[in-house]
Amino acid sequence: MTSPDQASRARIAVLSDRVRNQIAAGEVIERPASVVKELCENALDAGARHLHVELEEGGTRLIRVTDDGGGMPREDLELAFIAHATSKLFEVADLDHIASLGFRGEALASIGAVARCRIVTRQADAPIGWRIDDEGGTIGPAIEAGAPHGTSVEVRDLFFNVPARRRFLKRTATELAHVLDVLQRLALAHEGVGVTAMHDGRRLYDVEAAMDLRARIRRTFGADLADSLAPVDARDGDLSLSGYVAPPRLARADTSRQMWFLNGRALKDRVLIRALKEACRGIVFENRQAVAFLRLAMDPSKVDVNVHPTKAEVRFRDDKRLFGFLVHHLREAITRTDMATPGERLIAIADRREAALRQMDARFEAPYPDVSRPRREPLAVFEVASPVLRERSVVESVSSPSNATPLAHSPAPGAFLQVARTYIVRGLPDGFEVIDQHALHERVTYEGLLADLERGAVETQRWLVPELVELSRDEVQRLTAHLPALGRIGLDLAVFGDTTIAVHGLPARLARPKPELIVRDVLATMTDARAPESREVLEAVLQRAACRSSVMAGDELSTDEIRTLLERGEKLLSDQTCVHGRPTRVRFALSDLEKAFHRR
Ligand code: ADP
Ligand code: MG
């Protein structure tokens, strides 16, 4: 409530520039990494071919970005620290086709308001350079200065005048990690630009201008990753997608190695992240994130980059078409990676353990000759193999007459055995593979159901006597509305009483249907915030049904059952992972075996 005399007093005052800039800084400048990002983007906008980044104490003491770009004339320099001063945008209409990384004219004003800054700049054709200082919002005059071509922006003592923000800065190592992340994303986004970064006098990161995207990935994340990538290259009208995706086995717990670049701008947009997730559904293990480096190019007028202060999110004018385009081509690319889970990885683990043990041995040998040595653990690959060898049947097949001949001939390609009632070992032309019977059966069943759904007819196996499932009253209620939709995916359910559902039939493809578990899974899937009739939910229900109703670990299988399972797997586009993205098989190539037996 406002009393009349209060209302008559003016309480609104226009904030000073300094306060306004500090507030803006709160939005855009969170930590040293945000400063590095803004400065580097400015350098790139100025046409730099090389960025030199110097840091002290994780960037909290000093950040200096020096570029070889176009530089600024004196008149521009005098405006650089003024808010909403930009050379990149003149009128609102320009917002429709932004091609530069910056455009809001906020960054330098914000940074100047919360640090001690200096810009030194010289244009290529200018006889002399200029410099200007901004100390926490107090902007000095432009002064003549000797300088190389290009621009150098120095930011010292970030948040020196905003103690509340300064307290929020983390340890040097943490801030540095954020800075490195920004630099790596920039380096990956901008082929043709070289970057060197130094921290406290030591080299932190560098890429040469001539390196292409794959070479940059190799430098940043190592050869193992770079060499396993499959390229993506797709185009649809003005839309183009290029870059690389990694095989599913390299997926990670977080999205730190998922990078999207839109028209050269690194971004973390929800639509793009969702598209990649969707493309990976059922291929990459559910709670893992794919590794990918993707460049998207499109007409700048089809995307609004001005929806987020740090421009990390954008708004696509036609996100449905974009989404479909991305999912299709990304999925296709991922299936082109080597989806097999190579036994080689087990050997690598074993090798590392070997080396560690050898080191330990050496340590024990020298000063304490009498101390008993740590027991040598068997190699991981032998751990995998040992249950195989314990099974009599395997020993027989391996010690067949061919065992004197090279490894390539045993076991015979196509020959298989069940091991521990859980795995199937099968000969390949150049080695063997170990298959998880449950994982493969689940994948085969699910793909069959999906194909049925695609055709619009999931065949139901009906029973003479329905199976009754006891539920709570509200569970029955929740289910009632969706019975027709469930009917379409082969689940023939009916309400039998206030607290009972009758299961009259389930998809005929389910080898060992478990009615009660399936009904409960349906309920669990539907409580998610997703539309119950949607394709996504129906697929999720089928996924779970496939999982529940497949051959389990521990189930004895006949030779015919195994043969049928393997044959059906081979007909699929992708039988390398189960529907949750776990591998269905681990492959031991001849080369893996040679390594394991130190024949090479
Ligand atoms: P924006 O990048 O959104 O335009 P900034 O506050 O980041 O706003 O920069 C303000 C202006 O200063 C830019 O528009 C540009 O003209 C100039 N500028 C900043 N950094 C550089 C640089 N490294 N080289 C040349 N000009 C620069
Ligand atoms: Mg900028």
XYZ file of C-alpha atoms and ligand atoms in Angstrom:
628
model
C 0.000 0.000 0.000
C 1.294 3.428 -0.900
C 0.122 6.448 1.072
C -0.440 9.709 -0.864
C 2.502 11.554 0.703
C 4.861 8.670 -0.062
C 3.709 8.621 -3.655
C 4.495 12.302 -4.076
C 8.170 11.789 -3.235
C 10.322 10.740 -6.164
C 11.896 7.401 -5.359
C 13.090 6.402 -8.768
C 16.544 7.562 -9.772
C 18.439 6.679 -12.927
C 21.452 4.530 -12.031
C 24.912 5.888 -12.767
C 26.867 4.330 -15.634
C 29.286 2.809 -13.184
C 26.541 1.012 -11.244
C 24.825 -0.044 -14.445
C 28.019 -1.532 -15.801
C 28.708 -3.382 -12.583
C 25.219 -4.858 -12.742
C 25.767 -5.865 -16.355
C 29.104 -7.383 -15.342
C 27.196 -9.551 -12.897
C 25.371 -11.070 -15.854
C 28.155 -11.482 -18.371
C 31.314 -11.744 -16.285
C 31.149 -14.592 -13.852
C 34.788 -15.583 -13.552
C 38.146 -15.282 -15.352
C 36.980 -17.728 -18.017
C 34.190 -15.345 -19.048
C 36.716 -12.533 -19.489
C 38.958 -14.752 -21.593
C 35.977 -15.690 -23.741
C 34.930 -12.082 -24.362
C 38.458 -10.873 -25.117
C 39.199 -13.728 -27.486
C 35.903 -13.244 -29.279
C 36.702 -9.578 -29.762
C 40.082 -10.522 -31.201
C 38.435 -12.989 -33.581
C 35.873 -10.383 -34.611
C 38.818 -8.095 -35.375
C 40.116 -10.686 -37.841
C 42.996 -12.047 -35.740
C 44.934 -15.056 -37.084
C 46.698 -15.572 -33.811
C 45.697 -15.158 -30.163
C 48.251 -15.038 -27.400
C 46.743 -15.477 -23.945
C 48.709 -14.840 -20.752
C 47.332 -15.721 -17.328
C 48.432 -15.414 -13.731
C 46.836 -17.226 -10.811
C 44.109 -18.794 -12.879
C 43.354 -15.406 -14.442
C 42.328 -13.765 -11.186
C 45.526 -11.664 -11.098
C 46.087 -11.160 -14.775
C 44.516 -11.943 -18.114
C 46.135 -10.491 -21.216
C 44.942 -11.297 -24.708
C 47.105 -10.067 -27.536
C 45.940 -10.374 -31.125
C 47.154 -9.545 -34.601
C 43.776 -8.275 -35.772
C 42.804 -4.956 -37.314
C 43.290 -2.803 -34.205
C 41.313 0.350 -33.393
C 41.682 3.994 -34.352
C 41.853 6.476 -31.487
C 38.171 7.469 -31.792
C 37.039 3.839 -31.414
C 39.396 3.226 -28.528
C 37.875 6.127 -26.634
C 34.469 4.431 -26.908
C 35.571 0.862 -26.299
C 34.924 0.942 -22.535
C 31.578 2.737 -22.932
C 28.512 0.525 -22.532
C 26.546 -0.262 -25.654
C 29.343 1.038 -27.811
C 29.917 -1.461 -30.569
C 31.208 -1.418 -34.115
C 29.235 -4.527 -34.999
C 25.609 -3.470 -34.929
C 23.946 -0.242 -35.978
C 20.225 -0.770 -35.899
C 17.718 -3.271 -34.571
C 17.305 -4.777 -38.020
C 20.952 -5.852 -37.887
C 20.061 -8.254 -35.073
C 18.462 -10.428 -37.743
C 21.722 -11.383 -39.370
C 24.491 -11.235 -36.838
C 27.685 -12.740 -38.169
C 30.133 -11.480 -35.531
C 30.688 -13.115 -32.143
C 29.997 -9.909 -30.192
C 27.369 -7.274 -30.847
C 25.998 -6.052 -27.538
C 28.860 -3.677 -26.794
C 28.699 -4.744 -23.177
C 31.749 -6.834 -22.533
C 34.512 -4.267 -22.259
C 32.342 -1.831 -20.286
C 31.453 -4.641 -17.879
C 34.997 -5.883 -17.493
C 36.284 -2.316 -17.062
C 33.773 -1.788 -14.262
C 35.100 -4.701 -12.188
C 38.864 -4.818 -12.877
C 41.943 -2.718 -13.718
C 42.102 -2.733 -17.476
C 44.300 -1.422 -20.228
C 43.941 -1.632 -23.982
C 46.885 -0.997 -26.284
C 46.093 -0.990 -29.997
C 47.475 -0.048 -33.360
C 45.960 -0.321 -36.806
C 48.046 -1.866 -39.534
C 48.416 1.357 -41.526
C 48.753 3.675 -38.509
C 52.135 5.209 -37.713
C 51.491 5.076 -33.989
C 49.390 3.158 -31.453
C 47.131 4.252 -28.603
C 46.350 3.057 -25.143
C 43.577 3.664 -22.656
C 42.926 2.563 -19.051
C 39.730 1.773 -17.167
C 40.081 1.304 -13.388
C 36.868 -0.088 -12.020
C 34.762 2.180 -14.218
C 37.010 5.258 -14.227
C 38.040 5.646 -17.834
C 41.245 7.573 -18.565
C 42.182 9.508 -21.715
C 43.592 7.872 -24.850
C 47.362 8.267 -24.854
C 49.839 7.696 -27.691
C 51.815 4.496 -27.293
C 54.278 2.450 -29.235
C 52.706 -0.901 -30.104
C 52.847 -3.719 -32.631
C 49.925 -4.086 -35.048
C 46.862 -5.471 -33.392
C 45.399 -5.156 -29.949
C 46.348 -6.199 -26.468
C 43.772 -6.110 -23.669
C 44.995 -6.513 -20.128
C 42.680 -7.275 -17.194
C 44.200 -7.241 -13.713
C 42.698 -8.030 -10.294
C 39.276 -9.149 -11.435
C 36.501 -8.071 -9.016
C 38.987 -6.029 -6.937
C 36.148 -3.571 -6.194
C 33.357 -6.163 -5.835
C 34.355 -8.218 -2.772
C 31.145 -10.246 -2.883
C 32.055 -11.546 -6.353
C 35.701 -11.989 -5.537
C 34.780 -14.315 -2.681
C 32.970 -16.548 -5.142
C 36.085 -17.234 -7.159
C 37.387 -20.751 -6.704
C 40.872 -22.156 -6.314
C 43.411 -21.265 -9.013
C 43.224 -24.773 -10.455
C 39.433 -24.579 -10.778
C 39.434 -21.181 -12.458
C 42.220 -22.329 -14.740
C 40.228 -25.405 -15.730
C 37.330 -23.158 -16.758
C 39.676 -20.937 -18.760
C 41.171 -23.949 -20.490
C 37.714 -25.197 -21.393
C 36.911 -21.845 -23.016
C 40.213 -21.783 -24.914
C 39.787 -25.327 -26.177
C 36.282 -24.634 -27.401
C 37.480 -21.488 -29.163
C 40.399 -23.326 -30.720
C 38.136 -26.115 -31.948
C 35.614 -23.628 -33.316
C 38.100 -21.598 -35.341
C 40.185 -23.463 -37.858
C 42.723 -21.118 -39.352
C 43.409 -19.348 -36.063
C 46.420 -20.152 -33.896
C 46.223 -19.978 -30.113
C 48.961 -19.977 -27.502
C 48.153 -19.746 -23.828
C 50.603 -19.337 -20.951
C 49.872 -19.686 -17.246
C 52.324 -18.295 -14.684
C 55.009 -18.405 -17.366
C 54.329 -22.002 -18.398
C 52.722 -23.190 -21.622
C 49.109 -24.132 -20.948
C 47.715 -24.933 -24.389
C 48.442 -24.210 -28.010
C 47.267 -24.973 -31.517
C 48.846 -23.822 -34.741
C 46.846 -21.854 -37.279
C 47.310 -24.544 -39.948
C 45.761 -27.379 -37.911
C 42.383 -28.670 -39.093
C 39.602 -29.774 -36.754
C 40.809 -33.354 -36.396
C 44.361 -32.194 -35.665
C 43.001 -29.780 -33.077
C 41.013 -32.582 -31.443
C 44.166 -34.712 -31.414
C 46.163 -31.927 -29.762
C 43.428 -31.262 -27.244
C 42.195 -34.742 -26.352
C 44.793 -37.152 -27.665
C 45.256 -39.530 -30.586
C 43.056 -42.335 -29.215
C 40.001 -40.155 -29.495
C 41.008 -38.339 -32.688
C 41.732 -41.555 -34.586
C 38.446 -43.209 -33.671
C 36.168 -40.419 -34.914
C 33.725 -40.816 -37.753
C 33.125 -37.743 -39.907
C 29.693 -36.179 -40.373
C 28.996 -34.179 -43.485
C 25.428 -33.348 -44.360
C 23.554 -30.595 -46.096
C 19.928 -29.661 -46.512
C 19.330 -26.398 -48.317
C 21.028 -23.636 -46.345
C 21.653 -26.000 -43.434
C 24.967 -27.762 -43.172
C 26.405 -30.030 -40.518
C 30.019 -31.146 -40.376
C 32.408 -32.467 -37.787
C 33.037 -35.728 -35.988
C 31.372 -38.178 -33.648
C 33.177 -40.692 -31.438
C 32.236 -44.350 -31.029
C 29.784 -45.131 -28.195
C 32.415 -46.786 -26.009
C 34.117 -43.385 -25.558
C 30.981 -41.740 -24.177
C 31.461 -39.930 -20.894
C 29.638 -39.178 -17.680
C 29.312 -35.483 -18.586
C 28.930 -33.378 -21.729
C 32.402 -31.851 -21.463
C 33.459 -33.379 -24.779
C 30.348 -32.490 -26.636
C 30.928 -29.354 -28.600
C 28.621 -27.524 -30.896
C 29.631 -24.613 -33.054
C 27.021 -22.558 -34.788
C 28.390 -20.313 -37.513
C 31.704 -20.382 -35.647
C 30.219 -19.663 -32.258
C 30.657 -22.283 -29.523
C 27.371 -22.838 -27.754
C 25.543 -25.161 -25.385
C 22.069 -25.094 -26.765
C 19.336 -27.359 -25.463
C 17.915 -28.216 -28.879
C 21.328 -29.336 -30.135
C 22.168 -31.315 -27.002
C 18.772 -33.006 -27.191
C 19.246 -33.877 -30.852
C 22.528 -35.634 -30.129
C 21.005 -37.458 -27.170
C 18.129 -38.612 -29.346
C 20.513 -39.770 -32.067
C 22.328 -41.864 -29.452
C 19.243 -43.410 -27.920
C 19.743 -47.152 -27.566
C 23.314 -46.960 -28.866
C 25.113 -45.044 -26.169
C 24.719 -46.279 -22.618
C 21.752 -44.387 -21.118
C 23.412 -42.172 -18.546
C 26.491 -41.534 -20.665
C 27.032 -38.582 -22.959
C 28.311 -38.978 -26.475
C 31.555 -37.339 -27.529
C 31.144 -35.180 -30.615
C 32.506 -32.059 -32.274
C 29.945 -30.558 -34.566
C 29.752 -27.501 -36.714
C 26.440 -26.222 -37.837
C 26.172 -23.532 -40.446
C 22.971 -21.803 -41.416
C 21.650 -18.530 -42.663
C 22.177 -16.132 -39.698
C 18.669 -14.765 -40.214
C 17.224 -18.189 -39.300
C 18.555 -18.067 -35.775
C 18.186 -15.558 -32.986
C 21.400 -15.333 -30.987
C 20.156 -12.479 -28.856
C 18.219 -14.493 -26.272
C 20.945 -15.072 -23.708
C 23.531 -12.602 -22.338
C 26.461 -14.964 -22.856
C 24.889 -16.181 -26.114
C 25.241 -19.807 -24.990
C 21.669 -20.504 -26.038
C 19.997 -19.419 -29.205
C 16.554 -19.693 -30.733
C 16.118 -21.488 -34.019
C 13.323 -20.268 -36.247
C 12.584 -23.779 -37.532
C 13.706 -26.095 -34.777
C 11.553 -29.052 -35.883
C 13.231 -29.333 -39.248
C 16.640 -28.768 -37.683
C 16.029 -31.440 -35.048
C 14.992 -34.057 -37.584
C 17.940 -33.237 -39.836
C 20.417 -33.520 -36.963
C 19.040 -36.734 -35.472
C 19.046 -38.461 -38.835
C 22.604 -37.600 -39.818
C 24.131 -37.956 -36.359
C 22.636 -41.382 -35.880
C 23.894 -42.443 -39.256
C 27.398 -41.206 -38.385
C 27.492 -42.929 -35.004
C 26.586 -46.260 -36.557
C 29.538 -45.715 -38.906
C 31.987 -45.560 -35.984
C 33.541 -48.793 -34.828
C 30.793 -49.755 -32.446
C 32.396 -52.999 -31.378
C 33.855 -53.141 -27.925
C 37.370 -54.322 -28.616
C 39.058 -56.793 -26.326
C 42.098 -54.630 -26.940
C 40.874 -52.330 -24.213
C 41.005 -55.140 -21.717
C 44.522 -55.837 -22.858
C 45.453 -52.190 -22.417
C 44.135 -52.333 -18.860
C 46.092 -55.508 -18.284
C 49.249 -53.929 -19.701
C 48.929 -50.957 -17.404
C 48.512 -53.262 -14.456
C 51.526 -55.271 -15.577
C 53.628 -52.131 -15.729
C 52.474 -51.020 -12.286
C 53.314 -54.436 -10.850
C 56.714 -54.413 -12.483
C 57.386 -51.032 -10.926
C 56.291 -52.371 -7.576
C 58.527 -55.393 -8.044
C 61.463 -53.137 -8.804
C 60.801 -51.090 -5.703
C 60.624 -54.188 -3.560
C 63.703 -55.717 -5.103
C 66.232 -53.014 -4.456
C 66.164 -51.955 -0.802
C 64.279 -54.856 0.799
C 65.458 -58.070 -0.827
C 63.720 -60.268 1.744
C 60.288 -58.780 1.751
C 57.862 -61.069 0.026
C 56.764 -59.723 -3.316
C 53.203 -58.681 -3.940
C 51.380 -61.490 -5.620
C 51.162 -60.937 -9.322
C 47.566 -60.698 -10.355
C 46.584 -62.352 -13.580
C 46.143 -60.178 -16.637
C 42.641 -58.858 -17.109
C 42.342 -60.668 -20.382
C 43.006 -63.952 -18.637
C 40.389 -63.103 -16.089
C 37.971 -62.846 -18.934
C 39.261 -65.983 -20.515
C 39.620 -68.142 -17.435
C 35.935 -68.987 -16.906
C 35.915 -69.907 -20.573
C 38.753 -72.326 -20.095
C 37.154 -73.864 -17.048
C 34.205 -74.971 -19.168
C 34.994 -78.417 -20.458
C 33.300 -77.920 -23.776
C 35.490 -74.966 -24.626
C 38.645 -76.806 -23.785
C 37.527 -79.481 -26.213
C 36.903 -77.126 -29.041
C 40.093 -75.151 -28.493
C 42.204 -78.271 -28.280
C 40.812 -79.620 -31.527
C 43.384 -80.874 -34.086
C 43.803 -77.322 -35.371
C 45.415 -76.136 -32.150
C 48.884 -76.532 -33.552
C 48.102 -74.086 -36.322
C 48.165 -70.295 -35.862
C 45.528 -68.540 -33.816
C 43.660 -67.384 -36.886
C 42.249 -70.873 -37.321
C 40.822 -71.484 -33.878
C 38.116 -71.460 -32.881
C 36.587 -72.114 -36.274
C 34.660 -69.096 -37.560
C 31.010 -69.494 -36.694
C 31.553 -72.131 -34.004
C 30.062 -71.117 -30.688
C 29.598 -72.224 -27.105
C 27.621 -71.032 -24.149
C 29.758 -70.169 -21.154
C 28.558 -69.844 -17.574
C 25.011 -69.784 -19.001
C 25.560 -66.092 -19.652
C 28.009 -65.595 -22.474
C 28.323 -67.003 -25.919
C 31.822 -67.370 -27.298
C 31.926 -67.414 -31.049
C 34.787 -67.810 -33.509
C 35.401 -65.023 -36.011
C 37.580 -65.197 -39.119
C 40.329 -63.344 -37.218
C 39.745 -64.083 -33.549
C 36.674 -64.566 -31.420
C 33.967 -62.600 -29.689
C 32.214 -62.936 -26.381
C 28.513 -62.127 -26.516
C 26.282 -61.250 -23.585
C 23.230 -63.384 -24.344
C 20.783 -61.166 -22.487
C 22.032 -57.947 -24.060
C 21.865 -59.335 -27.576
C 18.460 -60.952 -27.123
C 17.094 -57.725 -25.708
C 18.349 -55.771 -28.734
C 16.964 -58.328 -31.192
C 13.561 -58.373 -29.474
C 13.336 -54.602 -29.278
C 14.278 -54.057 -32.919
C 11.569 -56.552 -33.894
C 8.969 -54.741 -31.809
C 10.057 -51.415 -33.249
C 9.733 -52.713 -36.798
C 6.236 -53.957 -35.910
C 5.331 -50.561 -34.495
C 6.639 -48.900 -37.658
C 4.318 -51.075 -39.728
C 1.485 -50.241 -37.340
C 0.920 -53.783 -36.145
C 2.492 -55.278 -33.067
C 1.190 -58.808 -32.961
C -0.348 -59.861 -29.654
C -0.171 -63.315 -28.184
C -3.529 -63.730 -26.381
C -3.978 -66.107 -23.478
C -7.035 -68.172 -22.598
C -6.812 -67.151 -18.979
C -5.743 -63.593 -18.261
C -3.018 -62.857 -15.767
C -4.311 -60.596 -12.986
C -2.107 -57.823 -11.652
C -2.947 -56.146 -8.349
C -2.344 -52.407 -8.317
C -3.429 -49.444 -6.239
C -6.676 -47.674 -7.053
C -4.999 -44.631 -8.570
C -2.600 -46.739 -10.607
C -5.562 -48.477 -12.205
C -7.141 -45.073 -12.843
C -4.002 -43.721 -14.441
C -3.728 -46.724 -16.693
C -7.371 -46.707 -17.826
C -7.104 -43.708 -20.153
C -4.146 -45.185 -21.972
C -5.333 -48.726 -22.630
C -6.066 -48.042 -26.338
C -2.565 -46.660 -26.901
C -1.040 -49.656 -25.142
C -3.190 -51.913 -27.320
C -1.384 -50.488 -30.332
C 1.927 -51.797 -29.051
C 0.546 -55.231 -28.367
C -0.337 -54.884 -24.696
C -3.899 -56.202 -24.322
C -4.944 -54.943 -20.880
C -8.371 -54.440 -19.328
C -9.650 -53.075 -16.072
C -10.771 -56.011 -13.944
C -11.769 -54.239 -10.763
C -10.929 -51.137 -8.753
C -7.493 -52.452 -7.967
C -6.918 -55.096 -10.611
C -5.761 -55.088 -14.224
C -6.239 -58.145 -16.379
C -3.462 -58.882 -18.833
C -5.086 -60.723 -21.747
C -2.070 -60.745 -23.974
C 1.373 -59.337 -24.648
C 3.468 -58.851 -27.791
C 4.029 -62.214 -29.424
C 7.717 -61.455 -29.850
C 8.374 -61.497 -26.130
C 10.040 -64.832 -25.537
C 9.511 -65.006 -21.788
C 6.850 -62.402 -20.970
C 6.511 -61.224 -17.391
C 3.069 -59.568 -17.230
C 3.271 -58.049 -13.777
C 6.701 -56.499 -14.314
C 5.636 -55.110 -17.667
C 2.498 -53.481 -16.228
C 4.559 -51.909 -13.472
C 7.102 -50.676 -16.013
C 4.312 -49.082 -18.025
C 3.215 -47.168 -14.917
C 6.759 -46.119 -14.113
C 7.324 -44.888 -17.651
C 4.099 -42.907 -17.651
C 4.734 -41.056 -14.418
C 7.502 -39.225 -16.218
C 6.380 -35.805 -17.385
C 6.097 -37.108 -20.927
C 2.888 -37.353 -22.934
C 1.650 -40.905 -22.382
C 0.498 -41.462 -25.966
C 3.706 -40.198 -27.497
C 5.919 -42.355 -29.623
C 8.743 -41.759 -27.177
C 6.825 -43.292 -24.270
C 5.565 -46.203 -26.344
C 9.131 -46.941 -27.401
C 10.275 -46.731 -23.795
C 7.571 -49.213 -22.787
C 8.667 -51.599 -25.526
C 12.283 -51.198 -24.481
C 11.522 -52.220 -20.954
C 9.280 -55.038 -22.104
C 12.099 -56.321 -24.323
C 14.470 -56.164 -21.386
C 12.118 -57.961 -19.017
C 11.091 -60.665 -21.427
C 14.404 -61.672 -22.922
C 16.719 -64.494 -22.145
C 18.494 -63.691 -18.890
C 22.006 -64.254 -17.684
C 21.951 -67.749 -16.213
C 19.422 -69.180 -18.709
C 20.572 -72.361 -20.373
C 20.207 -72.110 -24.162
C 20.042 -74.876 -26.725
C 22.319 -74.853 -29.744
C 19.351 -73.960 -31.931
C 18.340 -71.087 -29.688
C 21.859 -69.695 -29.813
C 22.088 -70.072 -33.572
C 18.742 -68.309 -34.085
C 19.768 -65.512 -31.754
C 23.072 -64.938 -33.552
C 21.414 -65.014 -36.956
C 18.770 -62.520 -35.930
C 21.445 -60.247 -34.497
C 23.332 -60.282 -37.768
C 20.298 -59.026 -39.670
C 20.138 -55.838 -37.598
C 21.663 -52.536 -38.594
C 23.277 -52.337 -35.206
C 23.557 -55.297 -32.872
C 26.602 -54.020 -31.004
C 24.746 -52.586 -28.030
C 21.677 -53.469 -25.999
C 18.778 -51.009 -25.794
C 20.421 -49.301 -22.831
C 23.629 -48.835 -24.779
C 25.654 -51.494 -22.984
C 27.800 -53.563 -25.357
C 26.342 -56.860 -26.531
C 29.750 -58.235 -27.457
C 33.452 -57.818 -26.885
C 35.689 -58.696 -29.802
C 39.151 -60.187 -29.540
C 40.957 -59.752 -32.804
C 43.978 -61.806 -33.699
C 46.119 -58.744 -33.016
C 44.699 -58.506 -29.475
C 45.598 -62.112 -28.830
C 49.087 -61.645 -30.175
C 49.585 -58.710 -27.859
C 48.228 -60.618 -24.892
C 50.596 -63.512 -25.508
C 53.520 -61.173 -26.201
C 53.960 -62.606 -29.657
C 54.362 -59.052 -30.896
P 31.041 -6.034 -28.761
O 32.087 -7.054 -29.001
O 29.744 -6.625 -28.381
O 30.930 -5.041 -29.879
P 32.778 -5.161 -26.651
O 32.508 -4.383 -25.423
O 33.294 -6.543 -26.476
O 31.447 -5.175 -27.480
O 33.765 -4.355 -27.560
C 33.436 -3.026 -27.918
C 34.091 -2.642 -29.222
O 35.503 -2.515 -29.028
C 33.932 -3.641 -30.335
O 32.725 -3.455 -31.049
C 35.151 -3.353 -31.207
O 34.883 -2.291 -32.095
C 36.179 -2.879 -30.212
N 37.163 -3.916 -29.882
C 37.175 -4.659 -28.749
N 38.212 -5.534 -28.750
C 38.876 -5.355 -29.912
C 40.040 -5.977 -30.510
N 40.717 -6.971 -29.891
N 40.436 -5.528 -31.726
C 39.754 -4.534 -32.356
N 38.653 -3.928 -31.841
C 38.207 -4.314 -30.641
Mg 32.800 -8.380 -27.566
